[in-house]
Coordinates of C-alpha atoms in Angstrom, one line a residue:
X1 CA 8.6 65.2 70.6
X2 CA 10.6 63.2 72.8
X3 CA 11.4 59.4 72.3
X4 CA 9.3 57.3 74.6
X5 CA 8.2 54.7 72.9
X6 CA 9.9 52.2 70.4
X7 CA 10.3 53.1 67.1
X8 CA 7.1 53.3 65.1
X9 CA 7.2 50.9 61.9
X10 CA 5.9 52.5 59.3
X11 CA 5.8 50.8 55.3
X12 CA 4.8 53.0 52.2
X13 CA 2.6 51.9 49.4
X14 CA 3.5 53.4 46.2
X15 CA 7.3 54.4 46.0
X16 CA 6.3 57.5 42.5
X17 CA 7.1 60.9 43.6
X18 CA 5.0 62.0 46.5
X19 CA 6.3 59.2 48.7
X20 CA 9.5 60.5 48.8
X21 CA 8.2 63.3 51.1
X22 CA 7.1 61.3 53.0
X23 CA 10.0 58.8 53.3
X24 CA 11.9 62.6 53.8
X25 CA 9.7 63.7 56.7
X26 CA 10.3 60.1 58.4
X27 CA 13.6 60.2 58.1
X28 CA 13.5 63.5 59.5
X29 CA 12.0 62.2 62.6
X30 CA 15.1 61.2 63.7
X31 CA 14.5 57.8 66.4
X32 CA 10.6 58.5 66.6
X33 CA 10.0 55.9 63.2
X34 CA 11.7 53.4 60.8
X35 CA 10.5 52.7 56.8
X36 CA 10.3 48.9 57.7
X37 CA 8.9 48.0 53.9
X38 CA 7.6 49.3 50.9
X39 CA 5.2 48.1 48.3
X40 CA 4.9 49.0 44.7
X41 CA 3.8 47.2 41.3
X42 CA 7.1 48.6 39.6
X43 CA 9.9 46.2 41.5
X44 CA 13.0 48.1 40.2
X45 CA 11.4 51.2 41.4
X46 CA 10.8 49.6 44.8
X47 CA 14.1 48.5 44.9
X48 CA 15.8 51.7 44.7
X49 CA 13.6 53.3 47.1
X50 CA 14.3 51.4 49.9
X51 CA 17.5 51.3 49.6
X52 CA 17.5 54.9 49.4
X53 CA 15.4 54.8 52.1
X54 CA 16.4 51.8 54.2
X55 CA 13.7 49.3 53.9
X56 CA 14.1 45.9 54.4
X57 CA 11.0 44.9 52.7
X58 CA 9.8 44.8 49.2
X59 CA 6.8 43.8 48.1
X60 CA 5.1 43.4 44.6
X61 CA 1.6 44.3 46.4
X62 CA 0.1 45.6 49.4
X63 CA -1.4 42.5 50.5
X64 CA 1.9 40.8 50.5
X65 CA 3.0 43.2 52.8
X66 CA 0.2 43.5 55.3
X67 CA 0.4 39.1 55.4
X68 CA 4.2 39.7 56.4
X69 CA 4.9 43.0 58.5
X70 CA 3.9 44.0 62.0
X71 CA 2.9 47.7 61.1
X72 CA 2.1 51.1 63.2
X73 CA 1.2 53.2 60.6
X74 CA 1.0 52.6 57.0
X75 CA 1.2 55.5 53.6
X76 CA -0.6 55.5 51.1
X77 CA 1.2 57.1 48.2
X78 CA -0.6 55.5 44.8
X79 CA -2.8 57.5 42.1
X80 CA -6.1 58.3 43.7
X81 CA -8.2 55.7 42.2
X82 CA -6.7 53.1 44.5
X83 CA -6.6 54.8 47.8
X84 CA -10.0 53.4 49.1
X85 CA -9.5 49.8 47.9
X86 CA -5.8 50.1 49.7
X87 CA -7.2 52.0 52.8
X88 CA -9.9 49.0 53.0
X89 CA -6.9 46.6 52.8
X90 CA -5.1 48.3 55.8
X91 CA -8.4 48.5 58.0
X92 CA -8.6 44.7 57.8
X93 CA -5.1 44.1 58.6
X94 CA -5.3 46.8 61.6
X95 CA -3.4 49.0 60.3
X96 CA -3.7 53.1 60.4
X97 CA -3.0 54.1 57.1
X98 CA -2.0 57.7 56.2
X99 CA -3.8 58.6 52.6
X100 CA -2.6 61.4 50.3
X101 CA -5.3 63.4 48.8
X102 CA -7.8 63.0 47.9
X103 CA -9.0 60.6 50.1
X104 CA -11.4 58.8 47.7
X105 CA -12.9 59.8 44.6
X106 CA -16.7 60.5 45.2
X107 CA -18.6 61.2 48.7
X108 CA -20.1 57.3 48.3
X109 CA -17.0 55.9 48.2
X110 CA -15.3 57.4 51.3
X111 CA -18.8 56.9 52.7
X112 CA -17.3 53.0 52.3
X113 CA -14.2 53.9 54.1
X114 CA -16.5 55.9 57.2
X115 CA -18.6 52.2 57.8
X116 CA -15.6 50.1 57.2
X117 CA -14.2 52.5 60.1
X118 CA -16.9 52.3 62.3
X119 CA -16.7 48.5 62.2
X120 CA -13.2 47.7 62.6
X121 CA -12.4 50.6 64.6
X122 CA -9.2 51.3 62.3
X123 CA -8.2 55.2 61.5
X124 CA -8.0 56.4 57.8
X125 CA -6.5 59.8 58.0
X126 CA -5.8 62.5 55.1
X127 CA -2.7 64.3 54.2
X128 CA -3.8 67.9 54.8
X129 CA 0.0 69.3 56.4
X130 CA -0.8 73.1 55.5
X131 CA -3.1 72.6 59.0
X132 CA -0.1 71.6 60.9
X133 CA 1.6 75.0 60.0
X134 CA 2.8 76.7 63.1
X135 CA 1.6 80.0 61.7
X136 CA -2.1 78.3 60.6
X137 CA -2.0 75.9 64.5
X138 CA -1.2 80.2 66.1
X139 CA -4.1 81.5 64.0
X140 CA -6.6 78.6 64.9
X141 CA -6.1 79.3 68.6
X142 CA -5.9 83.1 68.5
X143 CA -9.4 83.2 66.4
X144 CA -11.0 80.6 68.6
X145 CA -10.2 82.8 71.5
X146 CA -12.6 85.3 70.1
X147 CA -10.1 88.1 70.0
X148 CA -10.0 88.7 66.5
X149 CA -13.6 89.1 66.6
X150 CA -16.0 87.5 64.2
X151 CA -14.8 86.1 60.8
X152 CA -16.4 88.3 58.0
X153 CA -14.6 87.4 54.5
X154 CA -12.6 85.3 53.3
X155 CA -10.0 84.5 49.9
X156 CA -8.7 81.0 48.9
X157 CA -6.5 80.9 45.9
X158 CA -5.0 78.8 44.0
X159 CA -3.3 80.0 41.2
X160 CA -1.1 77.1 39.7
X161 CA 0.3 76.1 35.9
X162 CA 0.6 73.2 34.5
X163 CA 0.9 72.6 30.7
X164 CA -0.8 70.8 28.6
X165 CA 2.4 67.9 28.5
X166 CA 1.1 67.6 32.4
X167 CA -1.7 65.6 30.9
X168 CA -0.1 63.4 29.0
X169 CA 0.3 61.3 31.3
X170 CA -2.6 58.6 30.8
X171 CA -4.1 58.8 34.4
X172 CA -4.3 62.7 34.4
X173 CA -7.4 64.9 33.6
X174 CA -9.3 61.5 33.9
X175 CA -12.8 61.7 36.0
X176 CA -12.4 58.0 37.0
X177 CA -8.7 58.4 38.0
X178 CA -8.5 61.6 40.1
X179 CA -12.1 62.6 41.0
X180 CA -11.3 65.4 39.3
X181 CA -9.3 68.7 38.3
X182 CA -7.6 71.6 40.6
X183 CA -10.6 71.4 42.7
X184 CA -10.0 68.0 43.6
X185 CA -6.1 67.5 42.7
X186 CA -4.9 71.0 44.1
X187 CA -6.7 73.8 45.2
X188 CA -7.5 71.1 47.9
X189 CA -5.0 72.1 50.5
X190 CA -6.2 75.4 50.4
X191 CA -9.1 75.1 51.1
X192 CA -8.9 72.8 53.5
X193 CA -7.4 74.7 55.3
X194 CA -9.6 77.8 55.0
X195 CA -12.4 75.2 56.6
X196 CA -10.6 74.3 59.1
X197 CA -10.4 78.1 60.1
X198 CA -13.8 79.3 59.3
X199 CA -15.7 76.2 60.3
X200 CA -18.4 74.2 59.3
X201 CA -19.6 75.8 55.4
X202 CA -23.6 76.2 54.6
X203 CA -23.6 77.0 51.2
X204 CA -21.5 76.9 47.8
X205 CA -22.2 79.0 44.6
X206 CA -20.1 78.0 42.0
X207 CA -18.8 78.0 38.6
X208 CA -16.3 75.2 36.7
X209 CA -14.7 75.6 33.2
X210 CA -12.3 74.1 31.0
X211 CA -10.8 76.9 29.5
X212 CA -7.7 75.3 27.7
X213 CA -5.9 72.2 29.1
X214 CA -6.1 68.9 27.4
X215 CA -8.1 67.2 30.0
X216 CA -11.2 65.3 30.0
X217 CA -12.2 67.7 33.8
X218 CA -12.2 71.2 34.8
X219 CA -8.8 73.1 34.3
X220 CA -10.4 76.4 36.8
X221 CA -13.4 76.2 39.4
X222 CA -14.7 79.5 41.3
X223 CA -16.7 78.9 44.3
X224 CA -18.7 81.7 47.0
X225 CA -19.0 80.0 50.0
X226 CA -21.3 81.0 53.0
X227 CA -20.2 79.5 56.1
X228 CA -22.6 79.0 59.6
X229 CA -20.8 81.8 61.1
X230 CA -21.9 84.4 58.5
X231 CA -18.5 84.5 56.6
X232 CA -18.2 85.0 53.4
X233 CA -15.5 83.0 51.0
X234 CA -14.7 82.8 47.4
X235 CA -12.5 80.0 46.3
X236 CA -10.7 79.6 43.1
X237 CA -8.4 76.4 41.9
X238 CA -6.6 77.0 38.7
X239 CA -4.2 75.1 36.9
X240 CA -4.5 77.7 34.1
X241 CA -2.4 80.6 35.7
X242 CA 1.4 81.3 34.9
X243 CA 2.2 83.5 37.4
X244 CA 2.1 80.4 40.3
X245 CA 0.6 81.7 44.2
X246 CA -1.4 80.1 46.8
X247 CA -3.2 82.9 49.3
X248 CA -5.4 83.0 51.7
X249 CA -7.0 85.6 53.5
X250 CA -9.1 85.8 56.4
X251 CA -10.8 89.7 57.2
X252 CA -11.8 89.2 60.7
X253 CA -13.3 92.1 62.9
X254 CA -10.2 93.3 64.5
X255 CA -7.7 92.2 62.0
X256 CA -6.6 90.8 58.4
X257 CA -4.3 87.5 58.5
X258 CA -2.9 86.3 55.2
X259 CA -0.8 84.2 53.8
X260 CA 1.2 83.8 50.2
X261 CA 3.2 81.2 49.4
X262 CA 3.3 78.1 46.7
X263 CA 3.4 74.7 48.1
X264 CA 4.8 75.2 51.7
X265 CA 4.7 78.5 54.3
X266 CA 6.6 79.2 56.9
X267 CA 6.0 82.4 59.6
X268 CA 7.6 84.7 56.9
X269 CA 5.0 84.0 54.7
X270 CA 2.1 85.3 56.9
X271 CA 1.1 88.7 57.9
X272 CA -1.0 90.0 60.2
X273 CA -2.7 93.3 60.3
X274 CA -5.0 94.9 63.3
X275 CA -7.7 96.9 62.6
X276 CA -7.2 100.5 63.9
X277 CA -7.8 100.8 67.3
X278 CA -6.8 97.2 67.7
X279 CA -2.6 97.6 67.2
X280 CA -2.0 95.4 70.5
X281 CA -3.5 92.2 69.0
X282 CA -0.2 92.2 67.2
X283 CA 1.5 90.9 70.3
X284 CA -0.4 87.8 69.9
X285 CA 0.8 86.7 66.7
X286 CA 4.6 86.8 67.2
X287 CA 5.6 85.1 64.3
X288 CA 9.3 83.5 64.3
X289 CA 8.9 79.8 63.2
X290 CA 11.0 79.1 59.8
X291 CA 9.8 75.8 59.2
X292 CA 8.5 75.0 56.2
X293 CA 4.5 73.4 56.1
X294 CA 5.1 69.9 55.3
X295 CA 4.6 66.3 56.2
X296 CA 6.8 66.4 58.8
X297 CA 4.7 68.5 61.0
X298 CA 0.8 65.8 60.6
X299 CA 2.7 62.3 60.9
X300 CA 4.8 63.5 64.5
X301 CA 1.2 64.9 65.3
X302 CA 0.3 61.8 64.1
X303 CA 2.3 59.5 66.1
X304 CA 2.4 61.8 69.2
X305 CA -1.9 60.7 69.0
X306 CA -1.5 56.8 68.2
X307 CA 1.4 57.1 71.1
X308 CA -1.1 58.7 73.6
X309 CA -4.1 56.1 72.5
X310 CA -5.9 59.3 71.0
X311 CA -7.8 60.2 67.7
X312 CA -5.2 61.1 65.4
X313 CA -6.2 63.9 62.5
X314 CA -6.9 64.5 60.0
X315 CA -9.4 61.8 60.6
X316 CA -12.2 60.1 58.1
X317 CA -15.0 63.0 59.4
X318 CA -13.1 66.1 58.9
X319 CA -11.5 64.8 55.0
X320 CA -15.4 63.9 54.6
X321 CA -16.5 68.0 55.1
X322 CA -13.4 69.2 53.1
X323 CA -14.7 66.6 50.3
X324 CA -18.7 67.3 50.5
X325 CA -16.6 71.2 49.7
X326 CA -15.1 69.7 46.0
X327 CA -18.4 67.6 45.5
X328 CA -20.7 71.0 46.1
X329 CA -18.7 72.6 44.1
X330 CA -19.0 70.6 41.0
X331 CA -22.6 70.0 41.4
X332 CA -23.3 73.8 42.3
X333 CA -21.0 74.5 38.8
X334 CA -22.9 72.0 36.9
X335 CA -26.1 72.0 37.8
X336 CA -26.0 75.9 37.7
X337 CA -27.6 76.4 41.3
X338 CA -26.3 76.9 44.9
X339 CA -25.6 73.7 47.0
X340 CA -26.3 73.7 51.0
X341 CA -24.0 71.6 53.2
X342 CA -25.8 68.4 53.8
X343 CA -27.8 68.1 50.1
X344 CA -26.2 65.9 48.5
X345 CA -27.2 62.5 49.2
X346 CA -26.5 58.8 48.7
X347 CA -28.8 58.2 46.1
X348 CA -27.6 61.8 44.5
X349 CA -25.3 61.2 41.3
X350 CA -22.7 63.7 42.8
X351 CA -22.4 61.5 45.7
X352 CA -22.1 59.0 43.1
X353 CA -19.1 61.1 40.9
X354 CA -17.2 64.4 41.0
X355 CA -18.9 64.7 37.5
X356 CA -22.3 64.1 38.1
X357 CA -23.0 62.7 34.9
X358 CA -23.5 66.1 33.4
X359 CA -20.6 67.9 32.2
X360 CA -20.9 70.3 29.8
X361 CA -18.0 69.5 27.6
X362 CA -16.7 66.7 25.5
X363 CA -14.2 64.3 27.4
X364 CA -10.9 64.4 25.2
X365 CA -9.2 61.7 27.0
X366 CA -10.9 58.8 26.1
X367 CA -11.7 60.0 22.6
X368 CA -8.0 59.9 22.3
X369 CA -7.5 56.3 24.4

């Protein structure tokens, strides 16, 4: 995007590993924003990232830094358990905060973030980047023009490995930490983005096991989804599988797009395949972008909206669907019946808790605490 505007100042909260994608993708923005200031509890890890980074500020906590900078945007970049309480903190200081996933832990508790919204007026958006893709942004407006036809079925995989060491740290595999497993710590992306293709979901069928990791959640979900247009979906999160790939497919009328990758896609991951009769559909996909998926592509689109005074994505609403997803999932899994969009209420204990209350297994992690 072109520079019109002054710089946007932009702090990070949290300075562990996934903030330094998003200090990358900043810097990568050229003129269009500045890291002004970071915050972490760890002050020699602060340190070191801003002046890797070029911040000016440090702070030992994020309300420190919200008394003291003038901010545009701010990241959220901690272990799940403290987005909402930091997302809450940047609403009241006026701040638009950029959250990575997930958002919040249980449907109650973003429910917190959706009112605090509504009364201060204040964005909260997720980190979903595979929907800023140029192949996924080409295949969102070629199926909306109707000329792939209706979408019929669908495949969401994702097919990661992690050891059993990945748990030792002490806030992994912990309910009250990260919501949950793969479902909520993963497979995520994925299917966030199959919703945002197919549309608002009706109905999950699913099944959740802990099959051999050292964790206190699910180490592999499998979900059938049924969505308002009539597709079909099956979802699976895994953290169980050595041979690593994240795929989707989508089986419309008039053609098959997919794509394979890990944890980023460019066009050269994607292929596209008409139906017979239906070869000159090809011409529309003309893939050629070699730009990786990343956080580069939702905070310009980010900035490009809060620039133009419009509603920046992905906002509180749409992270709230892709969430209800996870939280019908587990209670579909654990309850052992099919979940519509919708059922789960306030006063239901998976609104409550990823977990319900009822899993099936014995929690290892605090046994071992």
């Amino acid at each position: 995007m072109s520079v019109t505007h002054p710089r946007a100042r932009v702090a990070i909260i949290g300075t562990g590993g996934i903030a330094h994608a998003h200090a990358e993708a900043l810097r990568d923005l050229g003129d269009e924003a500045e890291i002004v200031a970071v915050a972490d509890v760890d002050e020699a890890r602060a340190r070191e990232f801003a002046e890797r980074f070029g911040a000016a500020g440090i702070y030992a906590d994020a309300a420190a830094l919200f008394d003291a900078e003038s901010l545009d945007l701010v990241h959220i970049c901690t272990p799940p358990q403290s987005h909402v309480p930091l997302a809450l903190l940047a609403q009241r200081a006026g701040v638009p905060a950029l959250v990575e996933k997930p958002i919040a832990l249980s449907l109650s508790e973003l429910d917190v973030l959706v009112a605090s919204e509504a009364t201060t007026g204040v964005p909260v958006l997720t980190v979903f980047q595979h929907r800023y893709g140029e192949a996924a942004q080409r295949l969102r407006r070629i199926a909306d023009s109707g000329a792939l036809g209706r979408p019929q079925v669908a495949t969401c995989e994702t097919l990661w490995y992690r050891p059993a060491e990945y748990f030792d740290v002490p806030w992994r595999g912990r309910w009250e930490v990260e919501g949950g497993g793969p479902t909520m710590g993963h497979g995520i992306h994925q299917f966030d983005l199959m919703l945002a293709i197919l549309g608002p979901w009706s109905k999950v069928t699913a099944f959740a096991a802990r099959q051999s990791r050292p964790t206190d959640t699910e180490d592999v979900s499998v979900a059938l989804a049924e969505f308002d247009n009539g597709a079909l979906a099956t979802v699976v999160n895994s953290v169980v599988s050595p041979r690593e790939t994240s795929r989707l497919r989508f089986d419309y009328e008039y053609a098959t797009v997919e794509v394979e990758h890990l944890y980023g896609y460019s066009d050269r991951d994607w292929t596209f395949t008409p139906a017979p009769g239906h070869e000159h559909l090809a011409e529309l996909w003309q893939a050629e972008g070699t730009e990786v998926s990343g956080h580069r592509m939702q905070i310009e689109a980010i900035l490009d909206a809060l620039v133009a005074g419009e509603r920046p994505g992905v906002d509180i609403h749409d992270s709230r669907r892709t969430l209800e997803f996870a939280a019908a999932t587990y209670a579909s899994a654990f309850r052992g019946a099919p979940i519509r969009a919708g059922e789960i209420g306030e006063d239901d204990a998976f609104s409550q808790s990823m977990d319900g209350g009822v899993v099936p297994w014995a929690r290892l992690k605090e046994a071992a605490a």
